[in-house]
Amino acid sequence: MPISFKNMENISEETSCCCGKKHCCEDSEVPETVPAVEPSGFPNVALVGNANTGKTTLFNSLTGLRQHVGNYPGVTVSKYSGPLKLFHGEKIELTDLPGIYSLAATSLDERVVIDVLSGRLAKKGTPRPDAIVCVVDVNNLQRNLFLATQVAELGIPMVLALNQIDVARRDGLSVNTDLLRERLGIPVIAVSARKGEGIEALKQAIADVLKNGNKMKTVAWNAGTRKAIETLRAGLSEDVKKNVSDAELERVIFDVASPVANRLKGEDIEHVGEILKKARECIRAFGENPHSTEALQRYAFIKEILAGVTHRGKERTTFTSLVDKLLLNRVFGVVFFFAAMWGVFWCIYTLAAFPMDWIDGWFGSLGESVGAKLEASPVFQSLVVDGIIAGVGGVLVFLPQILILFFFLGVLESTGYMARAAFLMDKLFGWCGLNGKSFVPMLSGYACGIPGIMGARTIEDPKARLATILAVPFMSCGARMPVYVLMCGVLQRVLSENPAYAESSAGIASAVFVAMYFVGVIVAVPVSWLYTKFVLKSKAAPFVLEMPRYQLPRLRDIGLRVWQSGWEYTRRAGTIIFAMSVIIWFLSYFPRSEAVAEQARTEFVAETAAAQNVPVAEFEKVLVAAEESEEPSEAQEALVGALGNKIDGAWMENSYIGRFGKFCQPVFAPCGFDWRITVGVLGSFPARELIVSTLGITYSLGGDVDEETEDLYASMEKTTHADGSPVFTIPVIIGIMVFFALCGQCLAEIVVIARESSWKWACIAWAQMTFLAWLGAVLCFQIGSLF
């Protein structure tokens, strides 16, 4: 039995549309993302096959580096295609369709494959294939041919590629391809995508099929099934009859878990429901169950086709079975898994540090160099340095972590270990709607949420994938560490002033620092359960996946995946992140009133003169001399710098974002935040670590402070409310850290969530995380203030 036919006796025959209307909606509800690649004008050939058959490896072997990546119209399923040169200058466009196990259309990937093969996306730039290469694992020939027999009924010329023939020979399996070709009526080519064996023969077979139109022999249905198809067709409206094939009607009858609305666009759902019940009664009248008759008849057909085609020698213990005894062991397997995941996490966090620091430093140096040449135009200087250069740097600084993550994901998948890891972790995550493959993206989120969110692509179930995407931002990434360090430093200073905690202040601060890394995951798990239970409403289902053989990773395929992931992030998410960074710069920079600068200067002179106990007029002369000096001393430079910080702080307070922070202050008042903290929260939206520099500006210390600057600690510790009470009390400090542990990590993360799902879900993720962060901060302050 194939994987997709499980628990079929208990599946309801519900036929209502997914949109809840009597008449089906015409298009998918998923918003459009990146448009599909425009048709090339060459014949279009699609690769179809089960997951883990080596289909993508074969695609990489055929197209090499000439691939392009887009999205199918209206959905977020990636589309991989590329040109392939055959013989005598002939060219085709080759498309790698998502790996599926059947045409049941119960998942987004399956619906995309059906829509492509049926030609429903032709008007949106994805034409119906002129031919199909059905890739099967020769070592699992009977099970893989189930999908091939379904695809054959669509009437598209086909080539059957028997992949991993080298492994079959090694395991003592021989295949009579000539006999199989004769019985199926189509070219059958034995290939090894990893070793390049049979590639030229496959190209020739594709050229022959495009010329001759060879179509695979289909299943001869019994009388009950034929009667059911005729009954269903007879009950349809004339317009629908013209546009629906027998193959699509078969899917309506057999796929009881797939809404009829996905198959018969525009048809009256209630009417079809009645006709469908009559059609299925025809199968029951023949003595069979409509839920299982397809599988029984297809496998009977496949068994007949394969009789005498394959021959296996003496059974022997394989390397895969020996290794699985260790890696799937209840004890050693789990220990090895956590050790492997820790190694991946360490590499992402540690190995990426040098290139990230280099990128950050290079863009910082570039900003200083360019800024020095634009001093004559302060506005343009700030736009170029703080907006454009900082925006581009903010995009590229994440690339090392993304590339390293996808390198290791590629290694784990290509070796065959990813399926084992998912199996081991499924029990841990399954109860809350996630699955075993959710662990790697969530672990990666501790280094950076962006590669973690992108890493959720390995999860086939769209609802589990979305739940994982929404859970990853709760993991405390590296950007939150400066916030924790800063606040724990302030916490230690506050505790040290209390005799009861003075000696243990460092230990308490360290414990709080570590605890912050658990806050996110403690909240993420129940939130995921609520989403899957009440929002996504995903039904509990067995976690079934195929265990591929262990094999050495193919560096070329891994390199392609790393390159595609990096380029996709830079091209798609990077453009939006850059644009938003410029917008945030604008809100932080304007308006820049000279009156505000003069007022800040006057206050600076008065405050500094009073602090030094000198007359204001005398200090004014000292300040003017420092400003006009061509070769200022260190003291003069420090004085002018302090004045500049004071003016920058005043400008920040009166900027659009500063005004908005004060406007939002009543919302954050229950958290115990003052306007400076509120502006810091809003100003750190592009990247959470920016709160440190934002607080530095608002406290007139400059934007170049870091989380260990003593002057910033002292200024924060001395800050008071209007009534004279300190702002940074223990409940407020803990509340700030909880807020940053639960709120969205950064602007780039929100953009990536939108690219990987939709803007609707990105906005939902931002709103729910912001609310939970606010609620956590309120509870910390209100409850903590009682003690």
PDB file of C-alpha atoms in Angstrom, residues 289-501:
ATOM      1  CA  ASN A 289     -14.731  -0.258  -1.095  1.00  0.00           C
ATOM      2  CA  PRO A 290     -14.346   3.068  -2.970  1.00  0.00           C
ATOM      3  CA  HIS A 291     -11.702   4.065  -0.417  1.00  0.00           C
ATOM      4  CA  SER A 292      -9.345   1.232  -1.318  1.00  0.00           C
ATOM      5  CA  THR A 293     -10.310  -0.013  -4.768  1.00  0.00           C
ATOM      6  CA  GLU A 294      -7.813   2.245  -6.557  1.00  0.00           C
ATOM      7  CA  ALA A 295      -4.875   0.866  -4.600  1.00  0.00           C
ATOM      8  CA  LEU A 296      -6.005  -2.734  -5.108  1.00  0.00           C
ATOM      9  CA  GLN A 297      -6.458  -2.371  -8.861  1.00  0.00           C
ATOM     10  CA  ARG A 298      -3.285  -0.349  -9.401  1.00  0.00           C
ATOM     11  CA  TYR A 299      -1.097  -2.779  -7.499  1.00  0.00           C
ATOM     12  CA  ALA A 300      -2.652  -5.697  -9.322  1.00  0.00           C
ATOM     13  CA  PHE A 301      -1.761  -3.943 -12.593  1.00  0.00           C
ATOM     14  CA  ILE A 302       1.786  -3.172 -11.382  1.00  0.00           C
ATOM     15  CA  LYS A 303       2.304  -6.756 -10.208  1.00  0.00           C
ATOM     16  CA  GLU A 304       1.321  -8.015 -13.647  1.00  0.00           C
ATOM     17  CA  ILE A 305       3.651  -5.530 -15.360  1.00  0.00           C
ATOM     18  CA  LEU A 306       6.627  -6.428 -13.161  1.00  0.00           C
ATOM     19  CA  ALA A 307       6.247 -10.202 -13.435  1.00  0.00           C
ATOM     20  CA  GLY A 308       9.638 -11.474 -14.612  1.00  0.00           C
ATOM     21  CA  VAL A 309      11.068  -7.943 -14.940  1.00  0.00           C
ATOM     22  CA  THR A 310      13.144  -7.889 -11.766  1.00  0.00           C
ATOM     23  CA  HIS A 311      15.365 -10.516 -10.213  1.00  0.00           C
ATOM     24  CA  ARG A 312      17.089 -10.192  -6.860  1.00  0.00           C
ATOM     25  CA  GLY A 313      20.002 -12.343  -5.828  1.00  0.00           C
ATOM     26  CA  LYS A 314      20.732 -13.608  -2.364  1.00  0.00           C
ATOM     27  CA  GLU A 315      19.567 -11.257   0.411  1.00  0.00           C
ATOM     28  CA  ARG A 316      22.378  -9.706   2.392  1.00  0.00           C
ATOM     29  CA  THR A 317      22.723  -7.236   5.213  1.00  0.00           C
ATOM     30  CA  THR A 318      23.181  -3.724   3.862  1.00  0.00           C
ATOM     31  CA  PHE A 319      25.280  -0.906   5.255  1.00  0.00           C
ATOM     32  CA  THR A 320      22.103   1.141   5.811  1.00  0.00           C
ATOM     33  CA  SER A 321      20.466  -1.499   7.982  1.00  0.00           C
ATOM     34  CA  LEU A 322      23.622  -1.851  10.096  1.00  0.00           C
ATOM     35  CA  VAL A 323      23.960   1.895  10.688  1.00  0.00           C
ATOM     36  CA  ASP A 324      20.248   2.246  11.459  1.00  0.00           C
ATOM     37  CA  LYS A 325      20.615  -0.192  14.331  1.00  0.00           C
ATOM     38  CA  LEU A 326      22.776   2.458  15.981  1.00  0.00           C
ATOM     39  CA  LEU A 327      21.329   5.757  14.781  1.00  0.00           C
ATOM     40  CA  LEU A 328      17.706   4.733  15.408  1.00  0.00           C
ATOM     41  CA  ASN A 329      18.464   3.215  18.798  1.00  0.00           C
ATOM     42  CA  ARG A 330      16.362   4.737  21.602  1.00  0.00           C
ATOM     43  CA  VAL A 331      19.428   5.773  23.574  1.00  0.00           C
ATOM     44  CA  PHE A 332      22.435   6.064  21.276  1.00  0.00           C
ATOM     45  CA  GLY A 333      20.337   7.427  18.419  1.00  0.00           C
ATOM     46  CA  VAL A 334      19.024  10.317  20.529  1.00  0.00           C
ATOM     47  CA  VAL A 335      22.490  11.054  21.952  1.00  0.00           C
ATOM     48  CA  PHE A 336      23.998  11.093  18.452  1.00  0.00           C
ATOM     49  CA  PHE A 337      21.177  13.296  17.191  1.00  0.00           C
ATOM     50  CA  PHE A 338      21.662  15.967  19.856  1.00  0.00           C
ATOM     51  CA  ALA A 339      25.425  15.827  19.373  1.00  0.00           C
ATOM     52  CA  ALA A 340      24.988  16.296  15.606  1.00  0.00           C
ATOM     53  CA  MET A 341      22.502  19.152  16.061  1.00  0.00           C
ATOM     54  CA  TRP A 342      24.763  20.824  18.601  1.00  0.00           C
ATOM     55  CA  GLY A 343      27.603  20.580  16.093  1.00  0.00           C
ATOM     56  CA  VAL A 344      25.461  22.198  13.395  1.00  0.00           C
ATOM     57  CA  PHE A 345      24.375  24.946  15.804  1.00  0.00           C
ATOM     58  CA  TRP A 346      27.954  25.550  16.896  1.00  0.00           C
ATOM     59  CA  CYS A 347      29.087  25.871  13.294  1.00  0.00           C
ATOM     60  CA  ILE A 348      26.291  28.284  12.426  1.00  0.00           C
ATOM     61  CA  TYR A 349      26.998  30.398  15.480  1.00  0.00           C
ATOM     62  CA  THR A 350      30.807  30.207  15.516  1.00  0.00           C
ATOM     63  CA  LEU A 351      31.968  29.768  11.924  1.00  0.00           C
ATOM     64  CA  ALA A 352      29.668  32.547  10.731  1.00  0.00           C
ATOM     65  CA  ALA A 353      31.085  34.989  13.294  1.00  0.00           C
ATOM     66  CA  PHE A 354      34.230  35.852  11.312  1.00  0.00           C
ATOM     67  CA  PRO A 355      32.576  36.538   7.929  1.00  0.00           C
ATOM     68  CA  MET A 356      29.719  38.385   9.659  1.00  0.00           C
ATOM     69  CA  ASP A 357      32.178  40.578  11.579  1.00  0.00           C
ATOM     70  CA  TRP A 358      34.144  41.120   8.368  1.00  0.00           C
ATOM     71  CA  ILE A 359      31.022  42.157   6.429  1.00  0.00           C
ATOM     72  CA  ASP A 360      29.908  44.409   9.275  1.00  0.00           C
ATOM     73  CA  GLY A 361      33.357  45.951   9.568  1.00  0.00           C
ATOM     74  CA  TRP A 362      33.736  46.404   5.815  1.00  0.00           C
ATOM     75  CA  PHE A 363      30.410  48.212   5.509  1.00  0.00           C
ATOM     76  CA  GLY A 364      31.307  50.262   8.599  1.00  0.00           C
ATOM     77  CA  SER A 365      34.599  51.304   6.992  1.00  0.00           C
ATOM     78  CA  LEU A 366      32.818  52.017   3.723  1.00  0.00           C
ATOM     79  CA  GLY A 367      30.335  54.191   5.563  1.00  0.00           C
ATOM     80  CA  GLU A 368      33.126  56.166   7.250  1.00  0.00           C
ATOM     81  CA  SER A 369      34.999  56.604   3.975  1.00  0.00           C
ATOM     82  CA  VAL A 370      31.952  57.714   2.009  1.00  0.00           C
ATOM     83  CA  GLY A 371      30.662  59.811   4.896  1.00  0.00           C
ATOM     84  CA  ALA A 372      33.930  61.767   5.044  1.00  0.00           C
ATOM     85  CA  LYS A 373      33.484  62.782   1.402  1.00  0.00           C
ATOM     86  CA  LEU A 374      29.889  63.912   1.938  1.00  0.00           C
ATOM     87  CA  GLU A 375      30.359  66.112   5.009  1.00  0.00           C
ATOM     88  CA  ALA A 376      29.268  69.153   3.046  1.00  0.00           C
ATOM     89  CA  SER A 377      25.745  67.683   2.720  1.00  0.00           C
ATOM     90  CA  PRO A 378      24.705  66.239   6.105  1.00  0.00           C
ATOM     91  CA  VAL A 379      21.291  65.005   4.933  1.00  0.00           C
ATOM     92  CA  PHE A 380      22.662  63.226   1.866  1.00  0.00           C
ATOM     93  CA  GLN A 381      25.541  61.910   3.974  1.00  0.00           C
ATOM     94  CA  SER A 382      23.171  60.356   6.492  1.00  0.00           C
ATOM     95  CA  LEU A 383      20.987  58.922   3.725  1.00  0.00           C
ATOM     96  CA  VAL A 384      23.941  57.237   2.027  1.00  0.00           C
ATOM     97  CA  VAL A 385      25.753  56.094   5.180  1.00  0.00           C
ATOM     98  CA  ASP A 386      22.948  55.345   7.641  1.00  0.00           C
ATOM     99  CA  GLY A 387      20.267  54.454   5.099  1.00  0.00           C
ATOM    100  CA  ILE A 388      21.737  52.892   1.945  1.00  0.00           C
ATOM    101  CA  ILE A 389      25.089  51.480   3.089  1.00  0.00           C
ATOM    102  CA  ALA A 390      23.722  50.359   6.453  1.00  0.00           C
ATOM    103  CA  GLY A 391      20.668  48.879   4.686  1.00  0.00           C
ATOM    104  CA  VAL A 392      22.746  46.819   2.255  1.00  0.00           C
ATOM    105  CA  GLY A 393      25.031  45.748   5.071  1.00  0.00           C
ATOM    106  CA  GLY A 394      22.007  44.743   7.134  1.00  0.00           C
ATOM    107  CA  VAL A 395      20.974  42.397   4.311  1.00  0.00           C
ATOM    108  CA  LEU A 396      24.337  40.809   3.553  1.00  0.00           C
ATOM    109  CA  VAL A 397      25.449  40.369   7.166  1.00  0.00           C
ATOM    110  CA  PHE A 398      23.052  37.411   7.521  1.00  0.00           C
ATOM    111  CA  LEU A 399      24.342  35.599   4.424  1.00  0.00           C
ATOM    112  CA  PRO A 400      27.098  33.577   6.185  1.00  0.00           C
ATOM    113  CA  GLN A 401      24.625  32.018   8.622  1.00  0.00           C
ATOM    114  CA  ILE A 402      22.156  31.251   5.836  1.00  0.00           C
ATOM    115  CA  LEU A 403      24.810  29.646   3.648  1.00  0.00           C
ATOM    116  CA  ILE A 404      26.260  27.578   6.497  1.00  0.00           C
ATOM    117  CA  LEU A 405      22.809  26.384   7.596  1.00  0.00           C
ATOM    118  CA  PHE A 406      21.805  25.269   4.117  1.00  0.00           C
ATOM    119  CA  PHE A 407      25.166  23.589   3.623  1.00  0.00           C
ATOM    120  CA  PHE A 408      24.567  21.423   6.683  1.00  0.00           C
ATOM    121  CA  LEU A 409      20.912  20.848   5.774  1.00  0.00           C
ATOM    122  CA  GLY A 410      22.134  19.683   2.374  1.00  0.00           C
ATOM    123  CA  VAL A 411      24.661  17.346   3.989  1.00  0.00           C
ATOM    124  CA  LEU A 412      22.041  15.908   6.363  1.00  0.00           C
ATOM    125  CA  GLU A 413      19.549  15.351   3.553  1.00  0.00           C
ATOM    126  CA  SER A 414      21.948  14.007   0.932  1.00  0.00           C
ATOM    127  CA  THR A 415      23.480  11.494   3.358  1.00  0.00           C
ATOM    128  CA  GLY A 416      19.999  10.254   4.326  1.00  0.00           C
ATOM    129  CA  TYR A 417      20.262  11.249   7.992  1.00  0.00           C
ATOM    130  CA  MET A 418      17.623  14.006   7.905  1.00  0.00           C
ATOM    131  CA  ALA A 419      14.807  11.444   7.619  1.00  0.00           C
ATOM    132  CA  ARG A 420      16.185   9.595  10.662  1.00  0.00           C
ATOM    133  CA  ALA A 421      16.451  12.821  12.663  1.00  0.00           C
ATOM    134  CA  ALA A 422      12.846  13.685  11.819  1.00  0.00           C
ATOM    135  CA  PHE A 423      11.750  10.215  12.924  1.00  0.00           C
ATOM    136  CA  LEU A 424      13.522  10.546  16.278  1.00  0.00           C
ATOM    137  CA  MET A 425      12.090  13.986  17.056  1.00  0.00           C
ATOM    138  CA  ASP A 426       8.531  13.436  15.872  1.00  0.00           C
ATOM    139  CA  LYS A 427       7.254  12.149  19.231  1.00  0.00           C
ATOM    140  CA  LEU A 428       8.687  15.193  20.967  1.00  0.00           C
ATOM    141  CA  PHE A 429       6.983  17.703  18.647  1.00  0.00           C
ATOM    142  CA  GLY A 430       4.018  15.822  17.191  1.00  0.00           C
ATOM    143  CA  TRP A 431       1.577  16.594  20.029  1.00  0.00           C
ATOM    144  CA  CYS A 432       1.707  20.355  19.389  1.00  0.00           C
ATOM    145  CA  GLY A 433       1.256  20.189  15.607  1.00  0.00           C
ATOM    146  CA  LEU A 434       4.923  20.299  14.649  1.00  0.00           C
ATOM    147  CA  ASN A 435       6.844  17.305  13.362  1.00  0.00           C
ATOM    148  CA  GLY A 436      10.320  15.870  13.640  1.00  0.00           C
ATOM    149  CA  LYS A 437      11.753  18.095  10.940  1.00  0.00           C
ATOM    150  CA  SER A 438      10.792  21.180  12.969  1.00  0.00           C
ATOM    151  CA  PHE A 439      13.714  20.667  15.342  1.00  0.00           C
ATOM    152  CA  VAL A 440      16.507  21.763  12.996  1.00  0.00           C
ATOM    153  CA  PRO A 441      14.894  25.102  12.015  1.00  0.00           C
ATOM    154  CA  MET A 442      14.053  25.824  15.665  1.00  0.00           C
ATOM    155  CA  LEU A 443      17.590  25.029  16.768  1.00  0.00           C
ATOM    156  CA  SER A 444      18.951  27.210  13.961  1.00  0.00           C
ATOM    157  CA  GLY A 445      16.742  30.018  15.272  1.00  0.00           C
ATOM    158  CA  TYR A 446      19.033  30.302  18.295  1.00  0.00           C
ATOM    159  CA  ALA A 447      21.773  31.460  15.946  1.00  0.00           C
ATOM    160  CA  CYS A 448      19.549  33.505  13.628  1.00  0.00           C
ATOM    161  CA  GLY A 449      15.841  33.307  12.915  1.00  0.00           C
ATOM    162  CA  ILE A 450      16.225  34.007   9.191  1.00  0.00           C
ATOM    163  CA  PRO A 451      18.028  30.773   8.194  1.00  0.00           C
ATOM    164  CA  GLY A 452      15.821  28.942  10.693  1.00  0.00           C
ATOM    165  CA  ILE A 453      12.656  30.143   8.951  1.00  0.00           C
ATOM    166  CA  MET A 454      14.098  29.331   5.534  1.00  0.00           C
ATOM    167  CA  GLY A 455      15.142  25.921   6.862  1.00  0.00           C
ATOM    168  CA  ALA A 456      11.473  25.034   7.380  1.00  0.00           C
ATOM    169  CA  ARG A 457      11.327  24.371   3.617  1.00  0.00           C
ATOM    170  CA  THR A 458      12.385  20.800   4.337  1.00  0.00           C
ATOM    171  CA  ILE A 459       8.981  20.152   5.985  1.00  0.00           C
ATOM    172  CA  GLU A 460       6.556  18.721   3.424  1.00  0.00           C
ATOM    173  CA  ASP A 461       3.331  19.203   5.410  1.00  0.00           C
ATOM    174  CA  PRO A 462       2.314  22.853   4.708  1.00  0.00           C
ATOM    175  CA  LYS A 463       0.535  23.290   8.055  1.00  0.00           C
ATOM    176  CA  ALA A 464       3.446  21.881  10.052  1.00  0.00           C
ATOM    177  CA  ARG A 465       5.770  24.059   7.955  1.00  0.00           C
ATOM    178  CA  LEU A 466       3.742  27.175   8.770  1.00  0.00           C
ATOM    179  CA  ALA A 467       3.539  26.258  12.458  1.00  0.00           C
ATOM    180  CA  THR A 468       7.328  25.864  12.494  1.00  0.00           C
ATOM    181  CA  ILE A 469       7.835  29.209  10.755  1.00  0.00           C
ATOM    182  CA  LEU A 470       5.678  30.865  13.419  1.00  0.00           C
ATOM    183  CA  ALA A 471       7.577  29.098  16.221  1.00  0.00           C
ATOM    184  CA  VAL A 472      11.151  29.861  15.082  1.00  0.00           C
ATOM    185  CA  PRO A 473      11.063  33.626  15.941  1.00  0.00           C
ATOM    186  CA  PHE A 474      10.528  32.746  19.616  1.00  0.00           C
ATOM    187  CA  MET A 475      14.023  31.272  19.779  1.00  0.00           C
ATOM    188  CA  SER A 476      16.510  33.801  21.202  1.00  0.00           C
ATOM    189  CA  CYS A 477      18.859  34.610  18.330  1.00  0.00           C
ATOM    190  CA  GLY A 478      22.279  36.185  18.550  1.00  0.00           C
ATOM    191  CA  ALA A 479      20.804  39.675  18.069  1.00  0.00           C
ATOM    192  CA  ARG A 480      19.075  39.425  21.445  1.00  0.00           C
ATOM    193  CA  MET A 481      22.331  38.711  23.284  1.00  0.00           C
ATOM    194  CA  PRO A 482      23.443  42.392  23.435  1.00  0.00           C
ATOM    195  CA  VAL A 483      20.063  43.241  24.981  1.00  0.00           C
ATOM    196  CA  TYR A 484      20.464  40.508  27.592  1.00  0.00           C
ATOM    197  CA  VAL A 485      24.070  41.531  28.321  1.00  0.00           C
ATOM    198  CA  LEU A 486      23.128  45.195  28.723  1.00  0.00           C
ATOM    199  CA  MET A 487      20.123  44.542  30.950  1.00  0.00           C
ATOM    200  CA  CYS A 488      21.888  41.917  33.055  1.00  0.00           C
ATOM    201  CA  GLY A 489      24.709  44.426  33.591  1.00  0.00           C
ATOM    202  CA  VAL A 490      22.206  47.009  34.820  1.00  0.00           C
ATOM    203  CA  LEU A 491      20.488  44.315  36.900  1.00  0.00           C
ATOM    204  CA  GLN A 492      23.767  43.427  38.594  1.00  0.00           C
ATOM    205  CA  ARG A 493      24.420  47.099  39.477  1.00  0.00           C
ATOM    206  CA  VAL A 494      20.910  47.472  40.905  1.00  0.00           C
ATOM    207  CA  LEU A 495      21.214  44.255  42.929  1.00  0.00           C
ATOM    208  CA  SER A 496      24.660  45.192  44.252  1.00  0.00           C
ATOM    209  CA  GLU A 497      23.138  48.275  45.927  1.00  0.00           C
ATOM    210  CA  ASN A 498      20.899  45.996  47.983  1.00  0.00           C
ATOM    211  CA  PRO A 499      22.862  44.478  50.893  1.00  0.00           C
ATOM    212  CA  ALA A 500      20.764  41.308  50.724  1.00  0.00           C
ATOM    213  CA  TYR A 501      21.862  40.598  47.140  1.00  0.00           C
TER     214      TYR A 501
END
